[in-house]
PDB file of C-alpha atoms in Angstrom:
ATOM      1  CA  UNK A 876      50.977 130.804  98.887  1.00 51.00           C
ATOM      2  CA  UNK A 877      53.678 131.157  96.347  1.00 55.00           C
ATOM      3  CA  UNK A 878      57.173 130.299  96.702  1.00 53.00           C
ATOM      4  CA  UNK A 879      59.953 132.101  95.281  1.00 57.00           C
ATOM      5  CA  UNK A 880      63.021 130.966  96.201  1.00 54.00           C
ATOM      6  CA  UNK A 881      64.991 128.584  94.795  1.00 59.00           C
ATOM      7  CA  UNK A 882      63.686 125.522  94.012  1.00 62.00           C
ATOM      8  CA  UNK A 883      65.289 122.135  94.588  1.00 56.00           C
ATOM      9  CA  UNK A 884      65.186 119.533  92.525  1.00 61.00           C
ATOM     10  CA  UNK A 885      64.729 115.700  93.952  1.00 57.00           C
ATOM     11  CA  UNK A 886      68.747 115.210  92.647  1.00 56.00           C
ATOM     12  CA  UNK A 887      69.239 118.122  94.734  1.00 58.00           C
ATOM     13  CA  UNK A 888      67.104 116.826  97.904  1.00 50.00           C
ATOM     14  CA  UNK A 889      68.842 113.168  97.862  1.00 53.00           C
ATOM     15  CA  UNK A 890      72.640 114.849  97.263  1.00 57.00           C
ATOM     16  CA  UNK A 891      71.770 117.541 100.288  1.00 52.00           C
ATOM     17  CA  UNK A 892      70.951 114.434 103.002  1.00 52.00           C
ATOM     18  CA  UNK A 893      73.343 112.135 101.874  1.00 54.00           C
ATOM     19  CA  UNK A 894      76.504 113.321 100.655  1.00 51.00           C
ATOM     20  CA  UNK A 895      78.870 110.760 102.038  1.00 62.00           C
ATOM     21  CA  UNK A 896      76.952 108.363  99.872  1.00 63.00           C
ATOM     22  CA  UNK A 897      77.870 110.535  96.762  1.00 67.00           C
ATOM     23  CA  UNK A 898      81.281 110.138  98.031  1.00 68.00           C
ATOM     24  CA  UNK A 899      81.398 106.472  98.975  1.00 72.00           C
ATOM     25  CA  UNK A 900      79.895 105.686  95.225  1.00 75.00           C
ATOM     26  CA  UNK A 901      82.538 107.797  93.747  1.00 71.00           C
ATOM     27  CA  UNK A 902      85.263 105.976  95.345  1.00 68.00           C
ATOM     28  CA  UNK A 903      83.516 102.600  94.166  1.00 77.00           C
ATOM     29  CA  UNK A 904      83.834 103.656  91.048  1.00 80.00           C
ATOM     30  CA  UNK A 905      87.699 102.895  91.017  1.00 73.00           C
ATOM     31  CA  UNK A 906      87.504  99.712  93.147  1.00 76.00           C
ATOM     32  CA  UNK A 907      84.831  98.228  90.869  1.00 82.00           C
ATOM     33  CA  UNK A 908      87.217  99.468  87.505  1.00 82.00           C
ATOM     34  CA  UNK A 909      89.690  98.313  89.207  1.00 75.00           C
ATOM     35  CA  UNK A 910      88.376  94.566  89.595  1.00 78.00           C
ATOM     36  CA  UNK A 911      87.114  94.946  85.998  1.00 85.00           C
ATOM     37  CA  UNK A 912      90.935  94.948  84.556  1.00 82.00           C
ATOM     38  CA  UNK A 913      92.146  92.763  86.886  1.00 78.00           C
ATOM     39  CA  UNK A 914      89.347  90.100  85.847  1.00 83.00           C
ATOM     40  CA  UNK A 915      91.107  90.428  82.248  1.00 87.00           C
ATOM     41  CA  UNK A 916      93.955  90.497  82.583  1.00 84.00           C
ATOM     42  CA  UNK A 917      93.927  87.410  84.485  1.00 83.00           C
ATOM     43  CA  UNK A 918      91.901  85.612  81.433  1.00 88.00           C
ATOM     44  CA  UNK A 919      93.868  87.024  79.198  1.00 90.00           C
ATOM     45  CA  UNK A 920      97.595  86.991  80.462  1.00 90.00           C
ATOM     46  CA  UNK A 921      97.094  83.762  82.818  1.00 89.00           C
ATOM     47  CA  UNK A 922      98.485  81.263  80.183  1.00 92.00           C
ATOM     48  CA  UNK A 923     101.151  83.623  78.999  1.00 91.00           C
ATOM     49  CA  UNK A 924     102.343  84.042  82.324  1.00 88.00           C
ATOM     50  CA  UNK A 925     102.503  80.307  83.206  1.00 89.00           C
ATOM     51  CA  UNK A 926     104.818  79.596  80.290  1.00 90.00           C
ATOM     52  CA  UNK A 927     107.210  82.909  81.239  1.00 88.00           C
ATOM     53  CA  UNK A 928     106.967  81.022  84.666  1.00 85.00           C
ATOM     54  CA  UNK A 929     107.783  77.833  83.715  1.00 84.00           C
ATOM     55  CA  UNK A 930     110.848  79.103  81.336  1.00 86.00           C
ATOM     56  CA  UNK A 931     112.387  80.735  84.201  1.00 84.00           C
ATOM     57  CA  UNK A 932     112.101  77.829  87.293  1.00 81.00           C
ATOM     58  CA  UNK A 933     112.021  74.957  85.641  1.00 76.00           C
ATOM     59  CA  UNK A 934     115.512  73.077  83.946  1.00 74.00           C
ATOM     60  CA  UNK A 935     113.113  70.911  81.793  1.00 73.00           C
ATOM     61  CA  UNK A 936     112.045  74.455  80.197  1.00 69.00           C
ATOM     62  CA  UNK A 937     115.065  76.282  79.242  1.00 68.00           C
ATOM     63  CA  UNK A 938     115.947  74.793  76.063  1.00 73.00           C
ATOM     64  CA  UNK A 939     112.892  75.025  74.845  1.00 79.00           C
ATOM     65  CA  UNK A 940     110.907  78.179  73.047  1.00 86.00           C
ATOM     66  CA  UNK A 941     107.747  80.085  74.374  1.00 87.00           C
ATOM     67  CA  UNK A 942     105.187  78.349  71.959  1.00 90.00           C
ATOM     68  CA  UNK A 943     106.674  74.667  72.482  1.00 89.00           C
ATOM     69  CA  UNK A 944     106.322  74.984  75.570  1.00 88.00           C
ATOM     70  CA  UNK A 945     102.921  76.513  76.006  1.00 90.00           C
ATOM     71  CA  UNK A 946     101.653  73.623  73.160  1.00 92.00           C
ATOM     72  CA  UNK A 947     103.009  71.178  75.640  1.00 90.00           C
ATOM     73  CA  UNK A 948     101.826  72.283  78.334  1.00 89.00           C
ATOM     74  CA  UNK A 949      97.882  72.565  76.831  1.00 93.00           C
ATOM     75  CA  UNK A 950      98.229  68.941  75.259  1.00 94.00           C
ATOM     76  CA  UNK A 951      99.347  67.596  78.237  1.00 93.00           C
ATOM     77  CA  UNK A 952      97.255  69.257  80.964  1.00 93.00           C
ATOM     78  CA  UNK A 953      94.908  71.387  79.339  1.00 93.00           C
ATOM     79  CA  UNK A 954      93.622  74.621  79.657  1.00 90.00           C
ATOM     80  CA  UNK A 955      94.002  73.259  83.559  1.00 89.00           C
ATOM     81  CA  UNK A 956      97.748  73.712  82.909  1.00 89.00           C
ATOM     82  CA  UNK A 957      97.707  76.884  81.568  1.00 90.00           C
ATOM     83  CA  UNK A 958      96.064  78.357  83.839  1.00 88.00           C
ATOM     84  CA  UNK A 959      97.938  76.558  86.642  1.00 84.00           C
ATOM     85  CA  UNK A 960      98.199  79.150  89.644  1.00 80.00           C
ATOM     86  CA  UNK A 961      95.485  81.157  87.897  1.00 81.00           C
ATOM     87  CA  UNK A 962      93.228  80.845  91.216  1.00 81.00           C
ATOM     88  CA  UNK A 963      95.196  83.181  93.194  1.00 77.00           C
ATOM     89  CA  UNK A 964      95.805  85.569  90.427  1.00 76.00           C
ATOM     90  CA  UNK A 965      92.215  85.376  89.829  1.00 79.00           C
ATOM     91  CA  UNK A 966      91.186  86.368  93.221  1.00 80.00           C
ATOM     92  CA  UNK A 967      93.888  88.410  94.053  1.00 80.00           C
ATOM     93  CA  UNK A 968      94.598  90.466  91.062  1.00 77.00           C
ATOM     94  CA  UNK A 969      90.683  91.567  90.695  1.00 79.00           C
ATOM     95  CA  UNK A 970      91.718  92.346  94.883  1.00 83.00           C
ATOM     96  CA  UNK A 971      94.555  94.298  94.002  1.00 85.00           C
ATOM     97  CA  UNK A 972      93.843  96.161  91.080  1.00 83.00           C
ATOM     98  CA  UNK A 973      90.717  97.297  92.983  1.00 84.00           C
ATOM     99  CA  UNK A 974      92.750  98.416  95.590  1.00 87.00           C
ATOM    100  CA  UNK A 975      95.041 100.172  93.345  1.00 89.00           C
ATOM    101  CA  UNK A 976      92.215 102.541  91.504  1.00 86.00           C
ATOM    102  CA  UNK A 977      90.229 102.647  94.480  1.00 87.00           C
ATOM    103  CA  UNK A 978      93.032 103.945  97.177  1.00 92.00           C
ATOM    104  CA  UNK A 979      94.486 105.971  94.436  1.00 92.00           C
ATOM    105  CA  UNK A 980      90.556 107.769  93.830  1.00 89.00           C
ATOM    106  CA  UNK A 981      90.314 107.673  97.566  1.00 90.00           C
ATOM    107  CA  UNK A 982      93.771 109.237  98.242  1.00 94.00           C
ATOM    108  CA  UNK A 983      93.741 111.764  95.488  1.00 93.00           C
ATOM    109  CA  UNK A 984      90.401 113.107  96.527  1.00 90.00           C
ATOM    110  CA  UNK A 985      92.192 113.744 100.046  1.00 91.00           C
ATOM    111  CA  UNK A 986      95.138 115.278  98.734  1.00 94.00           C
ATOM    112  CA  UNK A 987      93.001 117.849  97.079  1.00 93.00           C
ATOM    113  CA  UNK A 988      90.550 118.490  99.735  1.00 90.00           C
ATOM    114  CA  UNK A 989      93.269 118.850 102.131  1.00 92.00           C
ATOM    115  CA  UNK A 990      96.390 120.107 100.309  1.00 91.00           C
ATOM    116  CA  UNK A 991      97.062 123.303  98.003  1.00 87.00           C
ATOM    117  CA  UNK A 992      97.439 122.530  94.200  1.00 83.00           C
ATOM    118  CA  UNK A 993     100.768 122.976  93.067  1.00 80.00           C
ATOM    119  CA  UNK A 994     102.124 121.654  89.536  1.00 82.00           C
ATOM    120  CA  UNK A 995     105.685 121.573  89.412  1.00 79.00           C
ATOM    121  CA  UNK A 996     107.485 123.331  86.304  1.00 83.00           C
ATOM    122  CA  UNK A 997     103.860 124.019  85.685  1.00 79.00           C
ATOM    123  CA  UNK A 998     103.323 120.335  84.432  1.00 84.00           C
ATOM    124  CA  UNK A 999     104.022 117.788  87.296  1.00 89.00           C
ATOM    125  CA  UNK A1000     100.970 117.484  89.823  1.00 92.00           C
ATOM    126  CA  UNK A1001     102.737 116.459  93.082  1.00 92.00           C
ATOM    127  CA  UNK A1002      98.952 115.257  94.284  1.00 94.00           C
ATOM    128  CA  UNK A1003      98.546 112.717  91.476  1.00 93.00           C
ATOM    129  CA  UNK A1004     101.979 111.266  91.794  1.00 94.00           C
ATOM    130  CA  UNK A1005     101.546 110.880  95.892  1.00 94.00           C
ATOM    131  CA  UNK A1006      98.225 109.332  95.213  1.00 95.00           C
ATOM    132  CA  UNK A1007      99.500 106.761  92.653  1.00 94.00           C
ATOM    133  CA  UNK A1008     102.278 105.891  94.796  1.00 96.00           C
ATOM    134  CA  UNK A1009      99.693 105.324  98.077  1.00 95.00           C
ATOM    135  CA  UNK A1010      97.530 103.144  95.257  1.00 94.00           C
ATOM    136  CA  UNK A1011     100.592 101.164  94.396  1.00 94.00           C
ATOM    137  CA  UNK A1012     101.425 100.325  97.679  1.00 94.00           C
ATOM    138  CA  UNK A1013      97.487  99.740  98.235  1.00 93.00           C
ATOM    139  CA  UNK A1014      97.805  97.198  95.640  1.00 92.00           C
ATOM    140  CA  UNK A1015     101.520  95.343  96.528  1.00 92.00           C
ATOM    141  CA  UNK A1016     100.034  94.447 100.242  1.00 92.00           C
ATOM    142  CA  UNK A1017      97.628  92.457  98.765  1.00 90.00           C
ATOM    143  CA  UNK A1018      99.562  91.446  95.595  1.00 88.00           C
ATOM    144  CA  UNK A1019     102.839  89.897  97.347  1.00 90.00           C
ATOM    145  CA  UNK A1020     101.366  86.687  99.267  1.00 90.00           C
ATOM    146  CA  UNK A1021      98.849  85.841  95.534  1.00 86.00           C
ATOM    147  CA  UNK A1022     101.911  86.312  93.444  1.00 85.00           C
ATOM    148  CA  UNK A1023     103.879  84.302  95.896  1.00 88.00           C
ATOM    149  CA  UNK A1024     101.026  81.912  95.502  1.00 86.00           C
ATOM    150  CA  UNK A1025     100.948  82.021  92.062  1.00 83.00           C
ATOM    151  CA  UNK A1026     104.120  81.347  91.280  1.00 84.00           C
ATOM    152  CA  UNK A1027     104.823  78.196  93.556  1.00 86.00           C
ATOM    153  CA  UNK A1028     101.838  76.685  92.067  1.00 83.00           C
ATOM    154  CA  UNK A1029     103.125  77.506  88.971  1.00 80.00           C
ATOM    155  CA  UNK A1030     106.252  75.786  89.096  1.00 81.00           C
ATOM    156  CA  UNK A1031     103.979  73.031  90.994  1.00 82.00           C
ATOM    157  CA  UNK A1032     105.965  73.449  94.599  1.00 85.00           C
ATOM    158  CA  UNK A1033     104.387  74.120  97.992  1.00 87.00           C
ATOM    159  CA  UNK A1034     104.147  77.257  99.978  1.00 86.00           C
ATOM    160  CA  UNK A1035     103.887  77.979 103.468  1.00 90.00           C
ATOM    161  CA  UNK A1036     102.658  80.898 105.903  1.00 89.00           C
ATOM    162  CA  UNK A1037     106.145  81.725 106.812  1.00 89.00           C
ATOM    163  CA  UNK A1038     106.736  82.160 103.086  1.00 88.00           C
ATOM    164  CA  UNK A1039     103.929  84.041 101.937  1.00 88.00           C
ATOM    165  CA  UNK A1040     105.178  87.631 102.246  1.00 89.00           C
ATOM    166  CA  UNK A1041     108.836  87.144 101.157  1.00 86.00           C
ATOM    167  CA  UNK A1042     109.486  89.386  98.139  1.00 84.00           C
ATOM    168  CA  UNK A1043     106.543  92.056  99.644  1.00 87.00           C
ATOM    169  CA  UNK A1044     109.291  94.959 100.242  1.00 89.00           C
ATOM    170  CA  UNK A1045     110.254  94.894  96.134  1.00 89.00           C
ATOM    171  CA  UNK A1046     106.670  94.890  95.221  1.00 88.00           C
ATOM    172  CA  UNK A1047     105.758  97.714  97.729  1.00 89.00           C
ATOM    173  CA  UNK A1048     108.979  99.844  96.361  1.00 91.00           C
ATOM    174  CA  UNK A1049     107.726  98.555  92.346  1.00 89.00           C
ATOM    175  CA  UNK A1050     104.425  99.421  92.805  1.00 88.00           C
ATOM    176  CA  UNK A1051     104.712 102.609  94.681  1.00 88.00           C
ATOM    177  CA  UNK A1052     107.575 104.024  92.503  1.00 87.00           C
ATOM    178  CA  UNK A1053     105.643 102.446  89.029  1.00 85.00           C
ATOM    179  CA  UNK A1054     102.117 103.868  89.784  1.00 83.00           C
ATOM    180  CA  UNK A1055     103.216 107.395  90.924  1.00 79.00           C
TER     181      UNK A1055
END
């Protein structure tokens, strides 16, 4: 007995019983891309961000320039020192830069299931910008207690609980008004 309808590929099969898994490795796709750069940027930007640190919280620092200070600080406490508060950053900025590309993906593919498209001035997609700002505010809830982290280790003081989310309403407003 010949069939002549159409035929279906095993692509086609495995997409037809599980969509939602299409979906759910779509929407990896920007967490994972998302860890990626914040992974480097950590490696890379760690050091320079401990000296900015230092230069700005410490009175020992001021009257000094960016490389002195960063040559100091490697002599004296290595590659330890530069990266000083790098843990947090580490951990939290591959957190929240997944969270940024991933709620973003995840919010933008909402928007246009559930929304008309509308470009405004025929340039400006509304959706995109709505869906940058829900990935910036994605990534400042998990961003504001590491950088608070960060930067009292930095400066080599002690934080507390009670301290760990003060500064969190600038980096929701930065983050939601810079990503969208």
């Amino acid at each position: 007995m010949t069939h002549t309808g159409p035929q279906l590929t095993s692509l086609d099969l495995v997409e037809l019983l599980t969509p939602s898994r299409t979906k759910t490795l779509e929407y990896a796709v920007g967490f994972v891309a998302g860890g990626a750069y914040g992974l480097t940027s950590v490696i890379v930007g760690q050091p320079l961000d401990t000296v900015k640190t230092r230069m700005q919280a410490r009175p020992d620092s001021v009257s000094s320039n960016t490389l002195r200070i960063g040559l100091d600080l490697a002599r004296t406490q290595g590659l330890t020192g530069l990266y000083r508060g790098g843990v947090p950053v580490f951990l939290g900025g591959t957190l929240f830069r997944s969270a940024q590309f991933g709620v973003y993906e995840l919010a933008l593919a909402k928007l246009r299931e559930h929304t008309p498209k509308y470009r405004l001035f025929g340039v400006f997609d509304w959706q995109v910008a709505l869906a940058g700002a829900a990935g910036g505010v994605g990534r400042g809830v998990i961003e504001a207690p590491f950088d608070r982290i960060k930067v009292t280790r930095q400066v080599e003081q002690q934080w507390t609980l009670r301290t760990l989310f003060s500064g969190a309403g600038v980096t929701l407003w930065r983050n939601s008004a810079l990503f969208c």
